[in-house]
Amino acid sequence: MLTALERAEGAVRALDAEPGGELAVGCAPSALATVAAPLVAELAVRHPRLRPRIVQADPEEAVPQLRARRLDLAVTYAYPLLGAPPAPGTTTVPLFEDPLCLALPQALVPAYERDGLAALREADWVSAPAPSSCREMLLHACRNAGFTPRVAHECGDLRAGLWLVATGRAVSILPRLLCDAPPPGAAVRELPGPGRTLDVQVRAGTETQPAVAAAPHGADRTRGAHPTHPPVKRITAP
């Protein structure tokens, strides 16, 4: 019923060819610079009547706010290996893939290149605080290598956690978007296998509302800055 109402509202709003008004966009911190900022700039040029309002929120916060109508859309991420289903009542538009990387002290690089992640079973790890899909992915990767990591440090800003790695006293797994400029003393190695996808999520039924429809198209135009990105495929959860 809610989806049908959203679509009816979208049909009425579609009579106005030029989208306008406030657009509340939730955005994961790791995508603020790479997706949210270019999106705001793109919308300002293409749809000057729109007023984007960026709200920093990880997916665990953004999706409930989206479903509660406190956000119009959310820039989120997902780890396919974790197998989490899409949130009910949402439509997901994948933007691009973001590989996972291992950040480790320079001194541990030879051991890692010889033995893989298993060489780091005795290391201290930096992770996002629970609950977090980033933390779950780190645990998943280490357990696949035969050990449970000792999470000695919790850091909501994984990019800042690279400075702990640079001290030589910790290692971490994080998306490539967050480790493009590691501090001296920290080495970064891309991990094999799938990483995460950056997505735009909207409430199912709002896709035709002009303001909401403009944002995924604007975000999609930012994909050109990223070397790997799948074709857009909308996924709607019941």
PDB file of C-alpha atoms in Angstrom:
ATOM      1  CA  MET A   1       0.000   0.000   0.000  1.00  0.00           C
ATOM      2  CA  LEU A   2       2.769   2.473   0.926  1.00  0.00           C
ATOM      3  CA  THR A   3       4.595   1.682  -2.317  1.00  0.00           C
ATOM      4  CA  ALA A   4       1.425   2.348  -4.328  1.00  0.00           C
ATOM      5  CA  LEU A   5       0.919   5.663  -2.537  1.00  0.00           C
ATOM      6  CA  GLU A   6       4.543   6.654  -3.174  1.00  0.00           C
ATOM      7  CA  ARG A   7       4.090   5.900  -6.891  1.00  0.00           C
ATOM      8  CA  ALA A   8       0.870   7.888  -7.062  1.00  0.00           C
ATOM      9  CA  GLU A   9       2.600  10.840  -5.418  1.00  0.00           C
ATOM     10  CA  GLY A  10       5.448  10.472  -7.914  1.00  0.00           C
ATOM     11  CA  ALA A  11       3.024  10.565 -10.831  1.00  0.00           C
ATOM     12  CA  VAL A  12       1.595  13.849  -9.581  1.00  0.00           C
ATOM     13  CA  ARG A  13       5.018  15.364  -8.978  1.00  0.00           C
ATOM     14  CA  ALA A  14       6.173  14.217 -12.403  1.00  0.00           C
ATOM     15  CA  LEU A  15       3.790  16.779 -13.902  1.00  0.00           C
ATOM     16  CA  ASP A  16       6.426  19.329 -12.850  1.00  0.00           C
ATOM     17  CA  ALA A  17       9.176  18.710 -15.397  1.00  0.00           C
ATOM     18  CA  GLU A  18      11.883  20.461 -13.353  1.00  0.00           C
ATOM     19  CA  PRO A  19      12.616  18.867  -9.952  1.00  0.00           C
ATOM     20  CA  GLY A  20      12.867  21.258  -7.031  1.00  0.00           C
ATOM     21  CA  GLY A  21      12.720  21.520  -3.257  1.00  0.00           C
ATOM     22  CA  GLU A  22      14.837  19.938  -0.551  1.00  0.00           C
ATOM     23  CA  LEU A  23      16.418  16.536  -1.166  1.00  0.00           C
ATOM     24  CA  ALA A  24      17.672  14.858   2.024  1.00  0.00           C
ATOM     25  CA  VAL A  25      20.582  12.556   1.132  1.00  0.00           C
ATOM     26  CA  GLY A  26      22.057  10.196   3.697  1.00  0.00           C
ATOM     27  CA  CYS A  27      25.648   9.321   2.892  1.00  0.00           C
ATOM     28  CA  ALA A  28      28.178   6.915   4.338  1.00  0.00           C
ATOM     29  CA  PRO A  29      31.263   8.815   5.577  1.00  0.00           C
ATOM     30  CA  SER A  30      33.550   6.952   3.176  1.00  0.00           C
ATOM     31  CA  ALA A  31      31.501   8.206   0.203  1.00  0.00           C
ATOM     32  CA  LEU A  32      31.207  11.870   1.198  1.00  0.00           C
ATOM     33  CA  ALA A  33      34.169  13.008  -0.894  1.00  0.00           C
ATOM     34  CA  THR A  34      33.756  10.587  -3.799  1.00  0.00           C
ATOM     35  CA  VAL A  35      29.971  10.521  -4.272  1.00  0.00           C
ATOM     36  CA  ALA A  36      28.109  13.099  -2.160  1.00  0.00           C
ATOM     37  CA  ALA A  37      30.249  16.140  -2.987  1.00  0.00           C
ATOM     38  CA  PRO A  38      30.278  15.493  -6.771  1.00  0.00           C
ATOM     39  CA  LEU A  39      26.546  14.745  -6.608  1.00  0.00           C
ATOM     40  CA  VAL A  40      25.796  18.118  -4.998  1.00  0.00           C
ATOM     41  CA  ALA A  41      27.884  19.863  -7.653  1.00  0.00           C
ATOM     42  CA  GLU A  42      26.193  17.911 -10.469  1.00  0.00           C
ATOM     43  CA  LEU A  43      22.679  18.630  -9.197  1.00  0.00           C
ATOM     44  CA  ALA A  44      23.474  22.334  -8.755  1.00  0.00           C
ATOM     45  CA  VAL A  45      24.267  22.567 -12.466  1.00  0.00           C
ATOM     46  CA  ARG A  46      21.559  20.287 -13.870  1.00  0.00           C
ATOM     47  CA  HIS A  47      18.713  21.010 -11.426  1.00  0.00           C
ATOM     48  CA  PRO A  48      19.233  24.414  -9.771  1.00  0.00           C
ATOM     49  CA  ARG A  49      15.825  24.312  -8.065  1.00  0.00           C
ATOM     50  CA  LEU A  50      16.891  21.297  -6.001  1.00  0.00           C
ATOM     51  CA  ARG A  51      18.369  21.917  -2.544  1.00  0.00           C
ATOM     52  CA  PRO A  52      20.387  18.815  -1.580  1.00  0.00           C
ATOM     53  CA  ARG A  53      20.932  18.359   2.173  1.00  0.00           C
ATOM     54  CA  ILE A  54      23.684  15.877   3.012  1.00  0.00           C
ATOM     55  CA  VAL A  55      23.352  13.869   6.236  1.00  0.00           C
ATOM     56  CA  GLN A  56      26.342  11.739   7.255  1.00  0.00           C
ATOM     57  CA  ALA A  57      25.099   8.267   8.146  1.00  0.00           C
ATOM     58  CA  ASP A  58      26.387   4.719   7.759  1.00  0.00           C
ATOM     59  CA  PRO A  59      23.975   2.230   6.162  1.00  0.00           C
ATOM     60  CA  GLU A  60      22.941   0.890   9.578  1.00  0.00           C
ATOM     61  CA  GLU A  61      21.583   4.382  10.360  1.00  0.00           C
ATOM     62  CA  ALA A  62      20.654   5.645   6.903  1.00  0.00           C
ATOM     63  CA  VAL A  63      18.344   2.839   5.775  1.00  0.00           C
ATOM     64  CA  PRO A  64      15.996   3.080   8.804  1.00  0.00           C
ATOM     65  CA  GLN A  65      15.885   6.866   8.318  1.00  0.00           C
ATOM     66  CA  LEU A  66      15.074   6.335   4.632  1.00  0.00           C
ATOM     67  CA  ARG A  67      12.232   3.964   5.444  1.00  0.00           C
ATOM     68  CA  ALA A  68      10.943   6.402   8.087  1.00  0.00           C
ATOM     69  CA  ARG A  69      10.900   9.187   5.431  1.00  0.00           C
ATOM     70  CA  ARG A  70      13.493  11.289   7.218  1.00  0.00           C
ATOM     71  CA  LEU A  71      15.718  10.828   4.150  1.00  0.00           C
ATOM     72  CA  ASP A  72      14.764  10.885   0.474  1.00  0.00           C
ATOM     73  CA  LEU A  73      17.606   8.619  -0.566  1.00  0.00           C
ATOM     74  CA  ALA A  74      20.782   7.127   0.861  1.00  0.00           C
ATOM     75  CA  VAL A  75      24.262   6.537  -0.539  1.00  0.00           C
ATOM     76  CA  THR A  76      25.172   3.236   1.086  1.00  0.00           C
ATOM     77  CA  TYR A  77      27.515   0.302   0.651  1.00  0.00           C
ATOM     78  CA  ALA A  78      27.163  -3.470   0.857  1.00  0.00           C
ATOM     79  CA  TYR A  79      29.498  -6.448   1.021  1.00  0.00           C
ATOM     80  CA  PRO A  80      28.174  -9.181  -1.312  1.00  0.00           C
ATOM     81  CA  LEU A  81      30.156 -11.871   0.519  1.00  0.00           C
ATOM     82  CA  LEU A  82      28.152 -11.209   3.698  1.00  0.00           C
ATOM     83  CA  GLY A  83      24.934 -12.022   1.853  1.00  0.00           C
ATOM     84  CA  ALA A  84      22.741  -9.415   3.544  1.00  0.00           C
ATOM     85  CA  PRO A  85      19.400  -9.018   1.678  1.00  0.00           C
ATOM     86  CA  PRO A  86      18.178  -5.579   0.559  1.00  0.00           C
ATOM     87  CA  ALA A  87      16.073  -3.736   3.114  1.00  0.00           C
ATOM     88  CA  PRO A  88      12.331  -4.318   2.599  1.00  0.00           C
ATOM     89  CA  GLY A  89      10.546  -1.597   0.701  1.00  0.00           C
ATOM     90  CA  THR A  90      13.668  -0.165  -0.945  1.00  0.00           C
ATOM     91  CA  THR A  91      15.130  -0.023  -4.440  1.00  0.00           C
ATOM     92  CA  THR A  92      18.918  -0.222  -4.842  1.00  0.00           C
ATOM     93  CA  VAL A  93      20.960   1.179  -7.738  1.00  0.00           C
ATOM     94  CA  PRO A  94      24.596  -0.047  -7.681  1.00  0.00           C
ATOM     95  CA  LEU A  95      27.117   2.673  -8.568  1.00  0.00           C
ATOM     96  CA  PHE A  96      30.569   1.071  -8.572  1.00  0.00           C
ATOM     97  CA  GLU A  97      32.751  -1.553  -6.927  1.00  0.00           C
ATOM     98  CA  ASP A  98      35.252  -0.639  -4.217  1.00  0.00           C
ATOM     99  CA  PRO A  99      37.925  -3.330  -3.647  1.00  0.00           C
ATOM    100  CA  LEU A 100      39.121  -4.226  -0.159  1.00  0.00           C
ATOM    101  CA  CYS A 101      42.692  -3.559   0.879  1.00  0.00           C
ATOM    102  CA  LEU A 102      44.958  -4.746   3.660  1.00  0.00           C
ATOM    103  CA  ALA A 103      46.822  -1.995   5.498  1.00  0.00           C
ATOM    104  CA  LEU A 104      49.871  -3.221   7.385  1.00  0.00           C
ATOM    105  CA  PRO A 105      53.216  -1.947   8.674  1.00  0.00           C
ATOM    106  CA  GLN A 106      55.996  -1.967   6.103  1.00  0.00           C
ATOM    107  CA  ALA A 107      57.936  -4.438   8.259  1.00  0.00           C
ATOM    108  CA  LEU A 108      55.181  -7.073   7.925  1.00  0.00           C
ATOM    109  CA  VAL A 109      54.937  -6.930   4.126  1.00  0.00           C
ATOM    110  CA  PRO A 110      57.445  -9.764   3.447  1.00  0.00           C
ATOM    111  CA  ALA A 111      55.619 -12.115   5.832  1.00  0.00           C
ATOM    112  CA  TYR A 112      52.246 -11.284   4.265  1.00  0.00           C
ATOM    113  CA  GLU A 113      53.543 -11.746   0.713  1.00  0.00           C
ATOM    114  CA  ARG A 114      54.929 -15.139   1.752  1.00  0.00           C
ATOM    115  CA  ASP A 115      52.047 -16.526   3.866  1.00  0.00           C
ATOM    116  CA  GLY A 116      49.003 -14.327   3.186  1.00  0.00           C
ATOM    117  CA  LEU A 117      46.653 -13.152   5.929  1.00  0.00           C
ATOM    118  CA  ALA A 118      47.621 -16.132   8.089  1.00  0.00           C
ATOM    119  CA  ALA A 119      50.943 -14.372   8.735  1.00  0.00           C
ATOM    120  CA  LEU A 120      49.017 -11.735  10.699  1.00  0.00           C
ATOM    121  CA  ARG A 121      47.186 -14.031  13.116  1.00  0.00           C
ATOM    122  CA  GLU A 122      49.146 -12.645  16.082  1.00  0.00           C
ATOM    123  CA  ALA A 123      48.784  -8.996  15.070  1.00  0.00           C
ATOM    124  CA  ASP A 124      46.580  -6.384  16.698  1.00  0.00           C
ATOM    125  CA  TRP A 125      43.794  -5.223  14.393  1.00  0.00           C
ATOM    126  CA  VAL A 126      41.985  -1.911  13.877  1.00  0.00           C
ATOM    127  CA  SER A 127      38.264  -2.201  13.149  1.00  0.00           C
ATOM    128  CA  ALA A 128      35.082  -0.165  13.115  1.00  0.00           C
ATOM    129  CA  PRO A 129      33.010  -0.515  16.289  1.00  0.00           C
ATOM    130  CA  ALA A 130      30.220  -3.093  16.246  1.00  0.00           C
ATOM    131  CA  PRO A 131      27.630  -3.306  14.820  1.00  0.00           C
ATOM    132  CA  SER A 132      29.229  -2.650  11.443  1.00  0.00           C
ATOM    133  CA  SER A 133      29.347  -4.507   8.139  1.00  0.00           C
ATOM    134  CA  CYS A 134      32.961  -3.285   7.784  1.00  0.00           C
ATOM    135  CA  ARG A 135      33.828  -5.118  11.002  1.00  0.00           C
ATOM    136  CA  GLU A 136      31.898  -8.213   9.864  1.00  0.00           C
ATOM    137  CA  MET A 137      33.855  -8.224   6.610  1.00  0.00           C
ATOM    138  CA  LEU A 138      37.182  -8.019   8.474  1.00  0.00           C
ATOM    139  CA  LEU A 139      36.147 -10.960  10.689  1.00  0.00           C
ATOM    140  CA  HIS A 140      34.980 -12.907   7.624  1.00  0.00           C
ATOM    141  CA  ALA A 141      38.276 -12.401   5.774  1.00  0.00           C
ATOM    142  CA  CYS A 142      40.403 -13.425   8.763  1.00  0.00           C
ATOM    143  CA  ARG A 143      38.305 -16.466   9.618  1.00  0.00           C
ATOM    144  CA  ASN A 144      38.603 -17.626   6.007  1.00  0.00           C
ATOM    145  CA  ALA A 145      42.376 -17.441   6.555  1.00  0.00           C
ATOM    146  CA  GLY A 146      42.059 -19.724   9.597  1.00  0.00           C
ATOM    147  CA  PHE A 147      42.027 -17.387  12.589  1.00  0.00           C
ATOM    148  CA  THR A 148      39.907 -14.949  14.557  1.00  0.00           C
ATOM    149  CA  PRO A 149      41.573 -11.524  14.639  1.00  0.00           C
ATOM    150  CA  ARG A 150      42.381  -9.803  17.912  1.00  0.00           C
ATOM    151  CA  VAL A 151      40.606  -6.438  17.550  1.00  0.00           C
ATOM    152  CA  ALA A 152      42.693  -4.231  19.811  1.00  0.00           C
ATOM    153  CA  HIS A 153      41.521  -0.860  18.471  1.00  0.00           C
ATOM    154  CA  GLU A 154      38.090   0.431  17.451  1.00  0.00           C
ATOM    155  CA  CYS A 155      37.921   3.435  15.181  1.00  0.00           C
ATOM    156  CA  GLY A 156      34.824   4.832  13.499  1.00  0.00           C
ATOM    157  CA  ASP A 157      37.045   6.599  10.957  1.00  0.00           C
ATOM    158  CA  LEU A 158      38.988   3.785   9.317  1.00  0.00           C
ATOM    159  CA  ARG A 159      41.069   6.289   7.363  1.00  0.00           C
ATOM    160  CA  ALA A 160      42.323   7.706  10.678  1.00  0.00           C
ATOM    161  CA  GLY A 161      43.051   4.134  11.754  1.00  0.00           C
ATOM    162  CA  LEU A 162      45.814   4.056   9.134  1.00  0.00           C
ATOM    163  CA  TRP A 163      47.880   6.163  11.533  1.00  0.00           C
ATOM    164  CA  LEU A 164      47.739   3.327  14.060  1.00  0.00           C
ATOM    165  CA  VAL A 165      48.959   1.003  11.325  1.00  0.00           C
ATOM    166  CA  ALA A 166      51.816   3.401  10.576  1.00  0.00           C
ATOM    167  CA  THR A 167      53.090   3.041  14.151  1.00  0.00           C
ATOM    168  CA  GLY A 168      53.912  -0.574  13.350  1.00  0.00           C
ATOM    169  CA  ARG A 169      51.548  -1.860  16.038  1.00  0.00           C
ATOM    170  CA  ALA A 170      48.363  -2.711  14.104  1.00  0.00           C
ATOM    171  CA  VAL A 171      46.879  -3.920  10.818  1.00  0.00           C
ATOM    172  CA  SER A 172      43.495  -3.312   9.199  1.00  0.00           C
ATOM    173  CA  ILE A 173      41.214  -4.176   6.283  1.00  0.00           C
ATOM    174  CA  LEU A 174      39.383  -1.288   4.675  1.00  0.00           C
ATOM    175  CA  PRO A 175      37.927  -0.166   1.323  1.00  0.00           C
ATOM    176  CA  ARG A 176      40.289   1.235  -1.274  1.00  0.00           C
ATOM    177  CA  LEU A 177      38.470   4.587  -1.227  1.00  0.00           C
ATOM    178  CA  LEU A 178      39.799   5.086   2.311  1.00  0.00           C
ATOM    179  CA  CYS A 179      43.447   4.225   1.729  1.00  0.00           C
ATOM    180  CA  ASP A 180      44.475   6.228  -1.329  1.00  0.00           C
ATOM    181  CA  ALA A 181      47.064   8.226   0.669  1.00  0.00           C
ATOM    182  CA  PRO A 182      48.460   6.059   3.485  1.00  0.00           C
ATOM    183  CA  PRO A 183      50.802   7.745   5.984  1.00  0.00           C
ATOM    184  CA  PRO A 184      54.529   6.921   5.946  1.00  0.00           C
ATOM    185  CA  GLY A 185      55.162   3.522   7.483  1.00  0.00           C
ATOM    186  CA  ALA A 186      51.841   2.012   6.342  1.00  0.00           C
ATOM    187  CA  ALA A 187      51.718  -0.277   3.309  1.00  0.00           C
ATOM    188  CA  VAL A 188      48.532  -1.066   1.368  1.00  0.00           C
ATOM    189  CA  ARG A 189      47.891  -4.245  -0.597  1.00  0.00           C
ATOM    190  CA  GLU A 190      44.671  -4.930  -2.528  1.00  0.00           C
ATOM    191  CA  LEU A 191      43.008  -8.169  -1.432  1.00  0.00           C
ATOM    192  CA  PRO A 192      41.743 -10.719  -3.969  1.00  0.00           C
ATOM    193  CA  GLY A 193      38.039 -11.358  -4.364  1.00  0.00           C
ATOM    194  CA  PRO A 194      34.983  -9.112  -4.229  1.00  0.00           C
ATOM    195  CA  GLY A 195      35.018  -6.003  -2.073  1.00  0.00           C
ATOM    196  CA  ARG A 196      31.978  -3.833  -1.541  1.00  0.00           C
ATOM    197  CA  THR A 197      29.522  -2.033  -3.799  1.00  0.00           C
ATOM    198  CA  LEU A 198      28.596   1.633  -3.436  1.00  0.00           C
ATOM    199  CA  ASP A 199      24.856   2.039  -3.963  1.00  0.00           C
ATOM    200  CA  VAL A 200      22.028   4.552  -3.990  1.00  0.00           C
ATOM    201  CA  GLN A 201      18.920   3.388  -2.120  1.00  0.00           C
ATOM    202  CA  VAL A 202      15.465   4.949  -2.381  1.00  0.00           C
ATOM    203  CA  ARG A 203      12.064   3.930  -1.038  1.00  0.00           C
ATOM    204  CA  ALA A 204      10.321   1.627  -3.482  1.00  0.00           C
ATOM    205  CA  GLY A 205       7.734   3.637  -5.362  1.00  0.00           C
ATOM    206  CA  THR A 206       9.567   6.961  -5.186  1.00  0.00           C
ATOM    207  CA  GLU A 207      11.759   6.297  -8.221  1.00  0.00           C
ATOM    208  CA  THR A 208       9.496   8.372 -10.472  1.00  0.00           C
ATOM    209  CA  GLN A 209       9.434  11.445  -8.241  1.00  0.00           C
ATOM    210  CA  PRO A 210      11.525  13.984 -10.195  1.00  0.00           C
ATOM    211  CA  ALA A 211      13.717  15.100  -7.290  1.00  0.00           C
ATOM    212  CA  VAL A 212      14.455  11.518  -6.228  1.00  0.00           C
ATOM    213  CA  ALA A 213      14.997  10.314  -9.800  1.00  0.00           C
ATOM    214  CA  ALA A 214      17.494  13.117 -10.484  1.00  0.00           C
ATOM    215  CA  ALA A 215      19.889  12.035  -7.744  1.00  0.00           C
ATOM    216  CA  PRO A 216      20.733   8.479  -8.882  1.00  0.00           C
ATOM    217  CA  HIS A 217      21.327   9.829 -12.411  1.00  0.00           C
ATOM    218  CA  GLY A 218      23.613  12.510 -10.971  1.00  0.00           C
ATOM    219  CA  ALA A 219      25.438  10.010  -8.795  1.00  0.00           C
ATOM    220  CA  ASP A 220      25.790   7.644 -11.744  1.00  0.00           C
ATOM    221  CA  ARG A 221      27.652  10.374 -13.624  1.00  0.00           C
ATOM    222  CA  THR A 222      30.322  10.315 -10.874  1.00  0.00           C
ATOM    223  CA  ARG A 223      31.203   6.690 -11.688  1.00  0.00           C
ATOM    224  CA  GLY A 224      33.602   7.735 -14.417  1.00  0.00           C
ATOM    225  CA  ALA A 225      36.214   8.593 -11.795  1.00  0.00           C
ATOM    226  CA  HIS A 226      36.352   4.955 -10.704  1.00  0.00           C
ATOM    227  CA  PRO A 227      38.048   2.265 -12.774  1.00  0.00           C
ATOM    228  CA  THR A 228      35.653  -0.566 -11.880  1.00  0.00           C
ATOM    229  CA  HIS A 229      31.917  -0.149 -11.903  1.00  0.00           C
ATOM    230  CA  PRO A 230      29.132  -2.576 -12.835  1.00  0.00           C
ATOM    231  CA  PRO A 231      26.257  -1.597 -15.102  1.00  0.00           C
ATOM    232  CA  VAL A 232      23.297  -0.059 -13.276  1.00  0.00           C
ATOM    233  CA  LYS A 233      20.817  -2.731 -12.194  1.00  0.00           C
ATOM    234  CA  ARG A 234      17.931  -1.755  -9.966  1.00  0.00           C
ATOM    235  CA  ILE A 235      17.117  -4.177  -7.134  1.00  0.00           C
ATOM    236  CA  THR A 236      13.756  -3.776  -5.410  1.00  0.00           C
ATOM    237  CA  ALA A 237      13.052  -5.574  -2.148  1.00  0.00           C
ATOM    238  CA  PRO A 238       9.420  -6.369  -1.303  1.00  0.00           C
TER     239      PRO A 238
END
